[in-house]
Amino acid sequence: MTDPQVFQRVCQEARARAVSVGFVPTMGALHQGHGALITAARAHCDWTVVSVFLNPLQFSQQEDFDRYPLAFTEDLGQCRSLGVDCVFAPSAESLYPHGFQTFVEVRELSQPLEGAHRPGHFRGVSTIVAKLLCLVGPCHLWVGRKDYQQWKVIERLAKDLHLPVDVHAHPVVRDASGLALSSRNARLSTEEYARALSLVRGLREAGAAYGQGERRVSSLIALAADPLAANSINIDYVGVFDPENMTALSGTAPERALLALAAHVGDTRLIDNMVLGEDPVP
Ligand code: AMP
């Protein structure tokens, strides 16, 4: 389904049949991380919709919009085999027609971490999520904790705009070696894949040390960053943050703290995180 108005009507009709609606927004090139969200949505709701839309608004000119993996035919097949009831795949022109000029901004939460390295990114994310939720209507929304800050931004957005949506966040889904699944992983060469594993190695080192009582933020950051540096990986950030308001922490880590990192392996930008004191060491 591609037409926003038709999609909106179909969602309204589904709700009129008194079914609960589950919604999983994606940018396509679906993998088992998306699959886990879809499966969770299906288990919880009567009618599940997936959107596949590579949102140009959340990419800056320097970023990889033009190189982002596309696999629409495979995506449709995956949605079908997972029992998705409706796939919404609009064009950019239909969502951002000539004259479009309304944007949604979640302020403080959007500024650190990803926001500091991807100016305008969360404005693009918040705008598309708000738009999609206006089309879907009251629903259960599934997002992934791999994009931890994005989850918090969407939660805030839903709260601040009184959107009739329950936000559910699924844990990070990893491959057998521990690398967080990402559509961008498809672009890694064999050699880059091996180097990319240092992201999860960093989380493991810091997570294990935290489990043994290490609370110095500087030490935790060094433990997470060392494997990246050892593999000549270009770090955007490695930090320890308040898991609710996203402010950077220093000194002593609290009983629950977000360890998050972003790095470039070759041309591919990857992110990962764990909540120290809550998530199992990956
Ligand atoms: P994307 O297509 O990358 O925009 O992702 C769509 C949704 O899937 C977002 O809510 C992501 O956080 C989630 N997601 C992507 N990869 C993973 C993963 N490895 N584990 C859990 N959720 C994921």
Short mmCIF file of C-alpha atoms and ligand atoms in Angstrom, two decimals:
data_model
loop_
_atom_site.label_atom_id
_atom_site.label_comp_id
_atom_site.label_asym_id
_atom_site.label_seq_id
_atom_site.Cartn_x
_atom_site.Cartn_y
_atom_site.Cartn_z
CA MET A 1 0.00 0.00 0.00
CA THR A 2 1.47 3.33 -0.99
CA ASP A 3 -1.18 6.02 -0.70
CA PRO A 4 -1.25 7.78 2.71
CA GLN A 5 -4.99 8.53 2.61
CA VAL A 6 -5.90 4.97 1.62
CA PHE A 7 -3.59 3.63 4.31
CA GLN A 8 -5.20 5.89 6.93
CA ARG A 9 -8.64 4.65 5.94
CA VAL A 10 -7.57 1.00 6.04
CA CYS A 11 -6.21 1.52 9.56
CA GLN A 12 -9.45 3.20 10.63
CA GLU A 13 -11.46 0.32 9.19
CA ALA A 14 -9.31 -2.20 11.04
CA ARG A 15 -9.93 -0.41 14.31
CA ALA A 16 -13.66 -0.22 13.54
CA ARG A 17 -13.59 -4.03 13.57
CA ALA A 18 -12.48 -3.62 17.21
CA VAL A 19 -9.03 -4.99 16.63
CA SER A 20 -5.91 -3.73 18.40
CA VAL A 21 -3.36 -2.35 15.96
CA GLY A 22 0.38 -3.08 16.22
CA PHE A 23 2.74 -0.84 14.28
CA VAL A 24 6.42 -1.36 13.40
CA PRO A 25 8.01 1.51 11.45
CA THR A 26 11.16 0.58 9.50
CA MET A 27 13.45 1.87 6.79
CA GLY A 28 13.45 -1.49 5.02
CA ALA A 29 16.25 -3.97 4.28
CA LEU A 30 14.59 -6.04 6.98
CA HIS A 31 16.57 -8.44 9.16
CA GLN A 32 15.85 -10.55 12.23
CA GLY A 33 15.94 -7.47 14.47
CA HIS A 34 12.94 -6.08 12.60
CA GLY A 35 11.51 -9.61 12.57
CA ALA A 36 11.63 -9.76 16.37
CA LEU A 37 9.69 -6.48 16.64
CA ILE A 38 7.10 -7.71 14.14
CA THR A 39 6.73 -11.04 15.97
CA ALA A 40 6.27 -9.22 19.29
CA ALA A 41 3.69 -6.89 17.74
CA ARG A 42 1.80 -9.82 16.25
CA ALA A 43 1.78 -11.69 19.56
CA HIS A 44 0.31 -8.64 21.30
CA CYS A 45 -2.09 -7.23 18.70
CA ASP A 46 -4.83 -8.45 16.38
CA TRP A 47 -3.71 -6.55 13.29
CA THR A 48 -0.10 -5.63 12.50
CA VAL A 49 1.14 -3.01 10.13
CA VAL A 50 4.74 -2.42 9.03
CA SER A 51 5.92 0.72 7.27
CA VAL A 52 8.88 0.59 4.92
CA PHE A 53 10.11 4.09 4.22
CA LEU A 54 13.65 5.35 3.82
CA ASN A 55 13.06 8.77 5.33
CA PRO A 56 15.26 11.37 3.58
CA LEU A 57 14.52 13.91 6.32
CA GLN A 58 16.63 12.09 8.91
CA PHE A 59 19.79 11.96 6.78
CA SER A 60 22.09 14.93 6.34
CA GLN A 61 23.75 15.55 2.98
CA GLN A 62 27.00 14.01 4.20
CA GLU A 63 25.30 10.79 5.25
CA ASP A 64 24.57 7.50 3.52
CA PHE A 65 21.00 8.02 2.25
CA ASP A 66 22.10 7.17 -1.30
CA ARG A 67 24.00 4.10 -0.16
CA TYR A 68 21.45 2.77 2.33
CA PRO A 69 20.60 -0.88 1.48
CA LEU A 70 17.28 -1.43 -0.31
CA ALA A 71 15.55 -4.81 -0.58
CA PHE A 72 11.87 -4.11 -1.08
CA THR A 73 10.91 -7.39 -2.73
CA GLU A 74 12.61 -9.39 0.04
CA ASP A 75 11.03 -7.11 2.65
CA LEU A 76 7.56 -7.87 1.32
CA GLY A 77 8.33 -11.61 1.37
CA GLN A 78 9.53 -11.38 4.98
CA CYS A 79 6.46 -9.43 6.05
CA ARG A 80 4.24 -12.00 4.37
CA SER A 81 5.99 -14.92 6.02
CA LEU A 82 5.80 -13.21 9.41
CA GLY A 83 2.05 -12.73 9.01
CA VAL A 84 2.02 -8.94 8.70
CA ASP A 85 -1.47 -7.73 7.78
CA CYS A 86 -0.55 -4.54 5.96
CA VAL A 87 2.69 -3.04 4.57
CA PHE A 88 2.75 0.70 4.01
CA ALA A 89 5.48 1.76 1.57
CA PRO A 90 4.83 5.37 0.55
CA SER A 91 6.92 7.51 -1.79
CA ALA A 92 8.83 10.50 -0.41
CA GLU A 93 6.72 12.73 -2.66
CA SER A 94 3.47 11.53 -1.11
CA LEU A 95 4.71 12.13 2.44
CA TYR A 96 6.58 15.38 1.74
CA PRO A 97 4.68 16.99 -1.14
CA HIS A 98 5.60 20.38 -2.54
CA GLY A 99 4.88 23.00 0.14
CA PHE A 100 5.48 20.70 3.10
CA GLN A 101 6.71 22.81 6.00
CA THR A 102 5.71 21.25 9.32
CA PHE A 103 8.35 19.65 11.54
CA VAL A 104 8.38 18.09 14.98
CA GLU A 105 11.26 18.66 17.34
CA VAL A 106 11.92 16.98 20.68
CA ARG A 107 14.42 19.34 22.20
CA GLU A 108 16.82 18.31 24.97
CA LEU A 109 16.61 14.55 24.45
CA SER A 110 17.62 14.98 20.80
CA GLN A 111 20.78 16.93 21.47
CA PRO A 112 23.45 14.59 22.90
CA LEU A 113 24.77 11.28 21.51
CA GLU A 114 23.35 10.77 18.01
CA GLY A 115 22.01 14.32 17.90
CA ALA A 116 25.45 15.80 18.49
CA HIS A 117 26.91 13.83 15.57
CA ARG A 118 23.91 13.86 13.26
CA PRO A 119 22.49 17.40 13.26
CA GLY A 120 18.81 17.39 12.28
CA HIS A 121 18.58 13.61 12.54
CA PHE A 122 16.01 13.48 15.34
CA ARG A 123 13.97 16.29 13.83
CA GLY A 124 13.61 14.00 10.80
CA VAL A 125 12.84 10.97 12.97
CA SER A 126 10.32 12.83 15.15
CA THR A 127 8.57 14.32 12.13
CA ILE A 128 8.17 11.03 10.27
CA VAL A 129 7.09 9.12 13.39
CA ALA A 130 4.49 11.79 14.21
CA LYS A 131 3.24 11.70 10.61
CA LEU A 132 3.04 7.90 10.50
CA LEU A 133 1.23 7.83 13.83
CA CYS A 134 -1.31 10.34 12.49
CA LEU A 135 -1.98 7.89 9.66
CA VAL A 136 -2.05 4.70 11.74
CA GLY A 137 -4.06 6.20 14.61
CA PRO A 138 -4.30 4.65 18.10
CA CYS A 139 -1.89 1.72 18.21
CA HIS A 140 0.83 -0.20 19.96
CA LEU A 141 4.14 0.95 18.54
CA TRP A 142 7.21 -1.30 18.55
CA VAL A 143 10.71 0.16 18.47
CA GLY A 144 14.13 -1.35 19.11
CA ARG A 145 16.50 -0.56 21.96
CA LYS A 146 19.35 -0.73 19.51
CA ASP A 147 18.34 2.86 18.75
CA TYR A 148 18.05 3.58 22.45
CA GLN A 149 17.98 7.37 22.20
CA GLN A 150 15.45 7.18 19.38
CA TRP A 151 13.20 5.14 21.68
CA LYS A 152 13.40 7.83 24.37
CA VAL A 153 12.75 10.60 21.84
CA ILE A 154 9.68 8.76 20.50
CA GLU A 155 8.39 8.11 24.03
CA ARG A 156 8.68 11.82 24.80
CA LEU A 157 7.09 12.81 21.51
CA ALA A 158 4.11 10.52 22.17
CA LYS A 159 3.72 11.93 25.67
CA ASP A 160 4.13 15.60 24.74
CA LEU A 161 1.69 15.40 21.81
CA HIS A 162 -0.83 13.24 23.71
CA LEU A 163 -0.61 10.67 20.94
CA PRO A 164 -2.86 7.64 21.53
CA VAL A 165 0.00 5.18 21.36
CA ASP A 166 1.63 2.66 23.70
CA VAL A 167 5.35 2.50 22.99
CA HIS A 168 7.04 -0.90 23.44
CA ALA A 169 10.83 -1.25 23.23
CA HIS A 170 12.36 -4.56 22.17
CA PRO A 171 15.85 -5.58 23.40
CA VAL A 172 18.78 -5.44 20.97
CA VAL A 173 18.84 -8.45 18.63
CA ARG A 174 22.37 -9.68 17.85
CA ASP A 175 23.90 -12.21 15.49
CA ALA A 176 25.70 -15.33 16.70
CA SER A 177 28.93 -13.35 17.22
CA GLY A 178 27.18 -10.64 19.18
CA LEU A 179 27.13 -7.90 16.54
CA ALA A 180 23.90 -5.90 16.80
CA LEU A 181 21.85 -6.57 13.67
CA SER A 182 21.56 -3.56 11.40
CA SER A 183 20.55 -3.07 7.78
CA ARG A 184 23.92 -1.38 7.34
CA ASN A 185 25.78 -4.60 8.30
CA ALA A 186 25.06 -5.83 4.76
CA ARG A 187 27.60 -3.30 3.54
CA LEU A 188 30.47 -4.61 5.67
CA SER A 189 33.22 -6.56 3.91
CA THR A 190 34.47 -9.73 5.64
CA GLU A 191 37.41 -7.81 7.00
CA GLU A 192 35.19 -4.94 8.18
CA TYR A 193 32.76 -7.37 9.81
CA ALA A 194 35.62 -8.83 11.86
CA ARG A 195 36.64 -5.32 12.95
CA ALA A 196 33.01 -4.36 13.67
CA LEU A 197 32.88 -7.06 16.35
CA SER A 198 35.05 -4.79 18.48
CA LEU A 199 31.89 -2.74 19.20
CA VAL A 200 30.31 -5.61 21.08
CA ARG A 201 33.70 -6.55 22.53
CA GLY A 202 33.87 -3.07 24.05
CA LEU A 203 30.42 -3.47 25.60
CA ARG A 204 31.42 -6.89 26.94
CA GLU A 205 34.62 -5.57 28.56
CA ALA A 206 32.87 -2.63 30.19
CA GLY A 207 29.77 -4.67 31.09
CA ALA A 208 31.85 -7.39 32.75
CA ALA A 209 33.88 -4.83 34.70
CA TYR A 210 30.68 -3.08 35.81
CA GLY A 211 29.35 -6.47 36.96
CA GLN A 212 32.50 -6.87 39.07
CA GLY A 213 31.97 -3.51 40.73
CA GLU A 214 33.81 -1.03 38.48
CA ARG A 215 31.90 2.27 38.75
CA ARG A 216 34.43 4.82 37.48
CA VAL A 217 32.88 6.25 34.33
CA SER A 218 36.30 7.05 32.86
CA SER A 219 37.42 3.42 33.29
CA LEU A 220 34.19 2.05 31.82
CA ILE A 221 34.55 4.32 28.80
CA ALA A 222 38.21 3.33 28.35
CA LEU A 223 37.30 -0.38 28.50
CA ALA A 224 34.59 0.08 25.87
CA ALA A 225 36.76 2.25 23.62
CA ASP A 226 39.99 0.22 23.76
CA PRO A 227 38.87 -2.59 21.39
CA LEU A 228 37.73 0.05 18.88
CA ALA A 229 41.03 1.90 18.99
CA ALA A 230 42.91 -1.40 18.69
CA ASN A 231 41.04 -2.09 15.43
CA SER A 232 41.59 1.41 13.97
CA ILE A 233 37.90 2.16 14.17
CA ASN A 234 36.90 5.78 13.87
CA ILE A 235 34.89 6.58 17.03
CA ASP A 236 32.06 9.14 17.00
CA TYR A 237 31.43 8.71 20.70
CA VAL A 238 31.75 6.25 23.54
CA GLY A 239 30.03 7.43 26.69
CA VAL A 240 28.03 6.68 29.79
CA PHE A 241 24.69 8.44 29.96
CA ASP A 242 21.64 8.81 32.15
CA PRO A 243 19.26 6.21 30.62
CA GLU A 244 16.24 8.51 30.90
CA ASN A 245 17.38 12.04 30.08
CA MET A 246 20.48 11.10 28.03
CA THR A 247 22.84 13.49 29.82
CA ALA A 248 26.50 12.44 29.82
CA LEU A 249 27.70 11.09 33.17
CA SER A 250 31.10 11.45 34.75
CA GLY A 251 32.61 10.44 38.08
CA THR A 252 30.80 7.42 39.52
CA ALA A 253 28.29 5.47 37.46
CA PRO A 254 24.87 4.94 39.09
CA GLU A 255 23.10 1.60 39.52
CA ARG A 256 21.60 1.94 36.04
CA ALA A 257 23.54 3.69 33.29
CA LEU A 258 23.47 3.64 29.52
CA LEU A 259 26.76 2.76 27.85
CA ALA A 260 26.42 3.81 24.23
CA LEU A 261 28.80 4.04 21.31
CA ALA A 262 28.88 4.99 17.66
CA ALA A 263 31.74 4.34 15.25
CA HIS A 264 32.62 4.15 11.58
CA VAL A 265 33.93 0.86 10.25
CA GLY A 266 35.16 1.89 6.83
CA ASP A 267 32.24 3.79 5.30
CA THR A 268 29.66 2.18 7.53
CA ARG A 269 28.42 3.88 10.67
CA LEU A 270 27.35 1.51 13.44
CA ILE A 271 25.85 2.07 16.88
CA ASP A 272 25.39 -0.17 19.89
CA ASN A 273 24.56 0.12 23.57
CA MET A 274 23.73 -1.68 26.78
CA VAL A 275 22.18 -0.52 30.02
CA LEU A 276 24.74 -1.29 32.72
CA GLY A 277 23.05 -2.75 35.76
CA GLU A 278 20.08 -3.95 33.71
CA ASP A 279 20.97 -5.66 30.40
CA PRO A 280 22.86 -8.97 30.36
CA VAL A 281 26.43 -8.60 29.09
CA PRO A 282 26.03 -9.23 25.32
P1 AMP B 1 15.40 0.85 10.99
O1 AMP B 1 14.84 0.12 9.82
O2 AMP B 1 16.88 0.69 11.15
O3 AMP B 1 14.93 2.28 11.08
O4 AMP B 1 14.80 0.13 12.28
C1 AMP B 1 13.42 0.00 12.47
C2 AMP B 1 13.16 -0.41 13.90
O5 AMP B 1 13.83 -1.65 14.16
C3 AMP B 1 13.73 0.61 14.91
O6 AMP B 1 12.83 0.73 16.00
C4 AMP B 1 15.01 -0.04 15.34
O7 AMP B 1 15.42 0.34 16.64
C5 AMP B 1 14.64 -1.51 15.29
N1 AMP B 1 15.85 -2.34 15.16
C6 AMP B 1 16.76 -2.30 14.17
N2 AMP B 1 17.77 -3.17 14.41
C7 AMP B 1 17.48 -3.76 15.61
C8 AMP B 1 18.13 -4.74 16.42
N3 AMP B 1 19.29 -5.30 16.07
N4 AMP B 1 17.55 -5.09 17.58
C9 AMP B 1 16.36 -4.53 17.97
N5 AMP B 1 15.71 -3.62 17.26
C10 AMP B 1 16.25 -3.23 16.08
#
